Amino acid sequence: MIKILVTGSLGQVGRCLVDQLSTVDGVDFIALDREELDITDSSAVADIVHSFQPDVIINAAAHTAVDRAEDEVELSYAINRDGPESLAKAAEKTGAAILHISTDYVFAGDKDGEYIESDETGPQGVYGKSKLAGEIAVANACKRHVILRTAWVFSEHGGNFVKSMLRLAQTRDSLGIVADQFGGPTHAGDIARALIEISFSITQKNHNGFGVYHYSGLPHVSWYQFAKYIFDEANEQALLNKNMSVNPISTSDYPTLAKRPANSKLNNNKIQSEFGIEPSDWQLALKNLKQYTS
């Protein structure tokens, strides 16, 4: 029996973790949302970890509002750096491992080709800078850490690009979608599955592959290509009865408060080699789009 503590249980990955852990044998877990555990409260974090004595802490809590982060600097760092540091310190004290979710935004996005884990970081905005600070804090506070960088997360839960596209299609006949930003759409359910596999590897198989890993979806596409695929699938699955006109636009045509990486392509080779975990199959995850419409 392994004991897992999940934070951020109402987020996309958090909800998928709860769904999957509920069906896995040999796991005793508790999953807490922000109301039940504010990770920025170091005393509360220390108390729950001391009380539950988890073997693994999976931190799925984060401040992910990229544009709002530019104005909410203090809050971003509290949630994305200080909270993870408190969890990592508590993990170190009790002998637990910590699995911490990070982001493609730690990179500048100006590299040609895929980013590997050892590439130089260079976040462009508050969100990326606070997440990078969280990575450093976790690594410094707990020797038994896995930092999982991912990108373009979507799921049946919460708000995300897939759900937004399907919602807009109900009232619009055409959309302009950014075509000069590239990355790997990643299903939150696949991220959850990867985190559970890693949890078992490091607790049941004495696997010592701690460090930083990239995990995202293939094939890499632009937001424009992703949107077109979503609408094609929606028509194929009889969720749309019209052909959406999707027009490619540039990043400059769609200004945002925070700068987005032009290249969010993450290389998955290390996690495949170390844990045998395959990249997220985002096309397969879109085979039942009705789940994304509720």
Coordinates of C-alpha atoms in Angstrom, one line a residue:
M1 CA 0.0 0.0 0.0
I2 CA 1.4 3.4 -1.0
K3 CA 0.0 6.6 0.5
I4 CA -0.4 9.6 -1.9
L5 CA -1.3 13.2 -1.0
V6 CA -2.7 15.2 -3.9
T7 CA -2.9 19.0 -3.8
G8 CA -4.9 21.1 -6.2
S9 CA -7.6 18.4 -6.5
L10 CA -10.1 20.6 -8.4
G11 CA -7.8 21.6 -11.2
Q12 CA -7.6 19.7 -14.5
V13 CA -4.8 17.3 -13.5
G14 CA -6.1 17.1 -9.9
R15 CA -9.5 15.9 -10.9
C16 CA -8.0 13.3 -13.3
L17 CA -5.8 12.1 -10.5
V18 CA -8.8 11.7 -8.2
D19 CA -10.7 9.8 -10.9
Q20 CA -7.8 7.4 -11.6
L21 CA -6.5 6.9 -8.1
S22 CA -10.0 5.9 -7.0
T23 CA -9.7 2.8 -9.3
V24 CA -6.1 1.8 -8.5
D25 CA -5.4 -1.0 -6.1
G26 CA -2.8 -0.6 -3.4
V27 CA -3.2 3.1 -3.0
D28 CA -4.4 5.1 0.0
F29 CA -4.8 8.7 -1.0
I30 CA -6.2 12.0 0.1
A31 CA -6.9 14.8 -2.4
L32 CA -7.3 18.4 -1.2
D33 CA -8.4 21.5 -2.9
R34 CA -7.5 25.1 -2.1
E35 CA -10.3 25.4 0.5
E36 CA -9.1 22.2 2.3
L37 CA -5.4 23.0 2.0
D38 CA -3.9 26.4 1.1
I39 CA -0.4 25.4 0.1
T40 CA 0.8 28.9 0.9
D41 CA 0.1 28.2 4.6
S42 CA 3.3 26.5 5.5
S43 CA 2.0 25.4 9.0
A44 CA -1.1 23.8 7.5
V45 CA 1.1 22.0 4.9
A46 CA 3.4 20.7 7.7
D47 CA 0.5 19.6 9.8
I48 CA -1.3 17.6 7.0
V49 CA 1.9 15.9 5.8
H50 CA 2.9 15.0 9.4
S51 CA -0.6 13.6 10.0
F52 CA -1.0 11.6 6.8
Q53 CA 2.6 10.5 6.4
P54 CA 2.4 10.1 2.6
D55 CA 5.0 8.2 0.6
V56 CA 4.4 10.6 -2.3
I57 CA 3.1 14.2 -2.6
I58 CA 1.7 15.1 -6.0
N59 CA 1.5 18.9 -6.3
A60 CA -1.1 19.8 -8.9
A61 CA -1.9 23.2 -7.3
A62 CA -0.8 26.3 -9.3
H63 CA -1.6 29.8 -10.3
T64 CA -2.1 29.2 -14.0
A65 CA -3.8 32.5 -15.1
V66 CA -1.0 33.6 -17.3
D67 CA -2.2 37.1 -18.1
R68 CA -3.6 37.8 -14.6
A69 CA -0.2 36.8 -13.2
E70 CA 1.3 39.9 -14.7
D71 CA -0.8 41.9 -12.2
E72 CA -0.9 39.3 -9.4
V73 CA 2.9 39.0 -9.0
E74 CA 2.9 38.3 -5.2
L75 CA 0.1 35.8 -5.4
S76 CA 1.8 34.0 -8.3
Y77 CA 5.0 33.6 -6.4
A78 CA 3.1 32.5 -3.2
I79 CA 1.3 29.7 -5.1
N80 CA 3.9 28.7 -7.6
R81 CA 7.1 29.1 -5.5
D82 CA 6.4 29.3 -1.8
G83 CA 3.7 26.7 -1.7
P84 CA 5.7 24.0 -3.5
E85 CA 8.7 24.8 -1.3
S86 CA 6.6 24.2 1.8
L87 CA 5.4 20.9 0.4
A88 CA 8.9 19.9 -0.6
K89 CA 10.3 20.7 2.9
A90 CA 7.5 18.7 4.5
A91 CA 8.3 15.8 2.1
E92 CA 12.0 15.9 2.9
K93 CA 11.2 15.9 6.7
T94 CA 9.0 12.8 6.4
G95 CA 11.0 10.9 3.8
A96 CA 8.4 11.3 1.1
A97 CA 9.0 12.0 -2.6
I98 CA 7.4 15.1 -4.2
L99 CA 6.1 15.1 -7.8
H100 CA 5.7 18.7 -8.9
I101 CA 4.0 19.9 -12.2
S102 CA 5.8 22.7 -14.1
T103 CA 5.4 24.3 -17.5
D104 CA 6.9 25.0 -21.0
Y105 CA 6.7 28.7 -19.9
V106 CA 10.0 28.3 -18.1
F107 CA 11.6 28.6 -21.6
A108 CA 11.9 31.7 -23.8
G109 CA 10.3 29.8 -26.7
D110 CA 12.9 30.9 -29.3
K111 CA 14.7 27.6 -29.8
D112 CA 14.7 25.8 -33.1
G113 CA 13.4 22.2 -32.4
E114 CA 12.3 20.5 -29.3
Y115 CA 13.3 21.6 -25.8
I116 CA 15.2 19.0 -23.7
E117 CA 15.4 19.1 -19.9
S118 CA 18.9 20.5 -19.8
D119 CA 18.2 23.5 -22.1
E120 CA 18.7 26.9 -20.7
T121 CA 15.6 28.4 -19.2
G122 CA 14.4 32.0 -19.9
P123 CA 10.9 32.7 -18.8
Q124 CA 9.3 35.8 -20.4
G125 CA 6.6 36.6 -17.9
V126 CA 5.6 36.4 -14.3
Y127 CA 3.9 33.0 -14.7
G128 CA 6.9 31.4 -16.2
K129 CA 9.3 33.1 -13.8
S130 CA 7.3 32.0 -10.7
K131 CA 7.0 28.5 -12.0
L132 CA 10.8 28.3 -12.6
A133 CA 11.3 29.7 -9.1
G134 CA 9.1 26.9 -7.8
E135 CA 11.2 24.3 -9.7
I136 CA 14.3 25.6 -8.0
A137 CA 12.7 25.7 -4.6
V138 CA 11.4 22.2 -4.8
A139 CA 14.8 20.8 -6.0
N140 CA 16.6 22.6 -3.2
A141 CA 14.2 21.5 -0.5
C142 CA 13.7 17.8 -1.3
K143 CA 16.3 15.4 -2.7
R144 CA 13.6 12.9 -3.8
H145 CA 11.8 15.2 -6.3
V146 CA 10.4 14.8 -9.8
I147 CA 9.6 18.0 -11.7
L148 CA 7.3 17.3 -14.6
R149 CA 7.2 20.1 -17.2
T150 CA 4.1 19.9 -19.5
A151 CA 2.3 22.1 -22.0
W152 CA -1.1 23.0 -23.6
V153 CA -3.1 21.0 -21.0
F154 CA -6.7 20.2 -21.8
S155 CA -9.3 17.9 -20.3
E156 CA -13.0 17.3 -19.8
H157 CA -12.8 19.4 -16.6
G158 CA -12.5 23.1 -16.0
G159 CA -11.6 25.7 -18.7
N160 CA -9.2 24.9 -21.6
F161 CA -8.7 25.4 -25.3
V162 CA -10.8 22.4 -26.4
K163 CA -13.8 23.4 -24.4
S164 CA -13.5 27.0 -25.5
M165 CA -13.4 26.0 -29.2
L166 CA -16.5 23.8 -28.8
R167 CA -18.3 26.6 -27.0
L168 CA -17.5 29.3 -29.5
A169 CA -18.6 27.0 -32.3
Q170 CA -22.1 27.2 -31.0
T171 CA -22.4 30.9 -31.8
R172 CA -19.7 31.6 -34.3
D173 CA -19.2 30.5 -37.9
S174 CA -15.5 31.7 -38.2
L175 CA -12.6 32.1 -35.8
G176 CA -9.1 33.5 -36.1
I177 CA -6.6 31.3 -34.4
V178 CA -2.9 31.9 -33.8
A179 CA -0.8 29.9 -36.2
D180 CA 2.8 30.9 -35.2
Q181 CA 2.9 29.3 -31.8
F182 CA 3.7 25.6 -31.7
G183 CA 3.5 22.9 -29.0
G184 CA 2.2 19.6 -27.9
P185 CA -1.4 19.5 -26.7
T186 CA -1.5 17.3 -23.5
H187 CA -4.5 15.5 -22.0
A188 CA -4.7 16.0 -18.3
G189 CA -5.7 12.3 -17.9
D190 CA -2.4 11.3 -19.5
I191 CA -0.5 13.6 -17.1
A192 CA -2.3 12.0 -14.2
R193 CA -1.5 8.5 -15.5
A194 CA 2.2 9.4 -15.9
L195 CA 2.3 10.8 -12.3
I196 CA 0.8 7.6 -10.9
E197 CA 3.2 5.4 -12.9
I198 CA 6.1 7.5 -11.5
S199 CA 4.7 7.2 -8.0
F200 CA 4.7 3.4 -8.2
S201 CA 8.1 3.3 -9.8
I202 CA 9.8 5.3 -7.1
T203 CA 8.0 3.6 -4.2
Q204 CA 7.5 0.0 -5.3
K205 CA 10.5 -0.5 -7.7
N206 CA 13.0 1.6 -5.8
H207 CA 13.5 3.7 -8.9
N208 CA 15.9 6.6 -8.2
G209 CA 15.3 8.6 -11.4
F210 CA 14.7 11.8 -9.6
G211 CA 15.0 15.2 -11.4
V212 CA 13.4 17.1 -14.2
Y213 CA 11.3 15.5 -17.0
H214 CA 9.3 16.7 -20.0
Y215 CA 5.9 15.3 -20.7
S216 CA 3.5 16.5 -23.4
G217 CA 1.6 15.4 -26.5
L218 CA 2.5 14.4 -30.0
P219 CA 2.3 15.3 -32.8
H220 CA 3.3 18.9 -32.3
V221 CA 1.0 21.4 -33.9
S222 CA 0.1 25.1 -33.9
W223 CA -3.0 26.4 -32.1
Y224 CA -4.5 26.9 -35.6
Q225 CA -3.9 23.3 -36.5
F226 CA -5.2 22.1 -33.1
A227 CA -8.4 24.1 -33.6
K228 CA -9.0 22.7 -37.1
Y229 CA -8.5 19.2 -35.7
I230 CA -11.0 19.8 -32.9
F231 CA -13.7 21.1 -35.4
D232 CA -13.0 18.2 -37.8
E233 CA -13.6 15.7 -35.0
A234 CA -16.7 17.6 -33.8
N235 CA -18.2 17.3 -37.3
E236 CA -17.1 13.6 -37.5
Q237 CA -18.8 12.9 -34.2
A238 CA -22.0 14.8 -35.2
L239 CA -21.5 17.5 -32.5
L240 CA -21.4 20.2 -35.2
N241 CA -23.6 20.5 -38.2
K242 CA -21.5 23.2 -40.0
N243 CA -18.0 23.7 -41.2
M244 CA -16.2 26.2 -39.1
S245 CA -14.1 28.7 -41.0
V246 CA -10.7 28.8 -39.1
N247 CA -8.4 31.5 -40.2
P248 CA -4.7 31.6 -39.3
I249 CA -3.5 34.7 -37.6
S250 CA -0.2 35.8 -36.1
T251 CA 0.6 36.4 -32.4
S252 CA 0.8 40.1 -33.1
D253 CA -2.8 39.9 -34.3
Y254 CA -3.9 38.6 -30.9
P255 CA -2.1 40.7 -28.3
T256 CA -2.1 39.4 -24.7
L257 CA -0.8 40.9 -21.5
A258 CA 1.7 38.1 -21.1
K259 CA 4.1 37.0 -23.8
R260 CA 3.5 33.4 -25.0
P261 CA 6.4 31.1 -26.1
A262 CA 6.5 30.7 -29.9
N263 CA 8.0 27.3 -29.4
S264 CA 6.5 25.0 -26.7
K265 CA 7.7 21.8 -28.2
L266 CA 9.0 19.5 -25.4
N267 CA 11.1 16.5 -26.1
N268 CA 9.7 13.3 -24.3
N269 CA 12.7 11.0 -24.8
K270 CA 14.0 11.2 -21.2
I271 CA 10.7 10.2 -19.5
Q272 CA 10.3 7.4 -22.1
S273 CA 13.8 6.1 -21.5
E274 CA 13.7 6.4 -17.7
F275 CA 10.1 5.3 -16.9
G276 CA 8.8 3.8 -20.1
I277 CA 6.1 6.5 -20.4
E278 CA 4.8 7.4 -23.8
P279 CA 3.9 10.9 -24.9
S280 CA 0.3 12.0 -24.5
D281 CA -1.9 10.9 -27.5
W282 CA -4.0 14.0 -27.7
Q283 CA -5.8 12.9 -30.9
L284 CA -7.0 9.8 -29.1
A285 CA -8.1 11.9 -26.2
L286 CA -10.5 13.8 -28.5
K287 CA -12.3 10.7 -29.8
N288 CA -15.2 11.4 -27.4
L289 CA -15.7 15.2 -27.6
K290 CA -19.2 15.0 -26.0
Q291 CA -17.3 14.8 -22.7
Y292 CA -16.0 18.3 -23.3
T293 CA -19.3 19.9 -23.9
S294 CA -20.8 19.6 -20.4

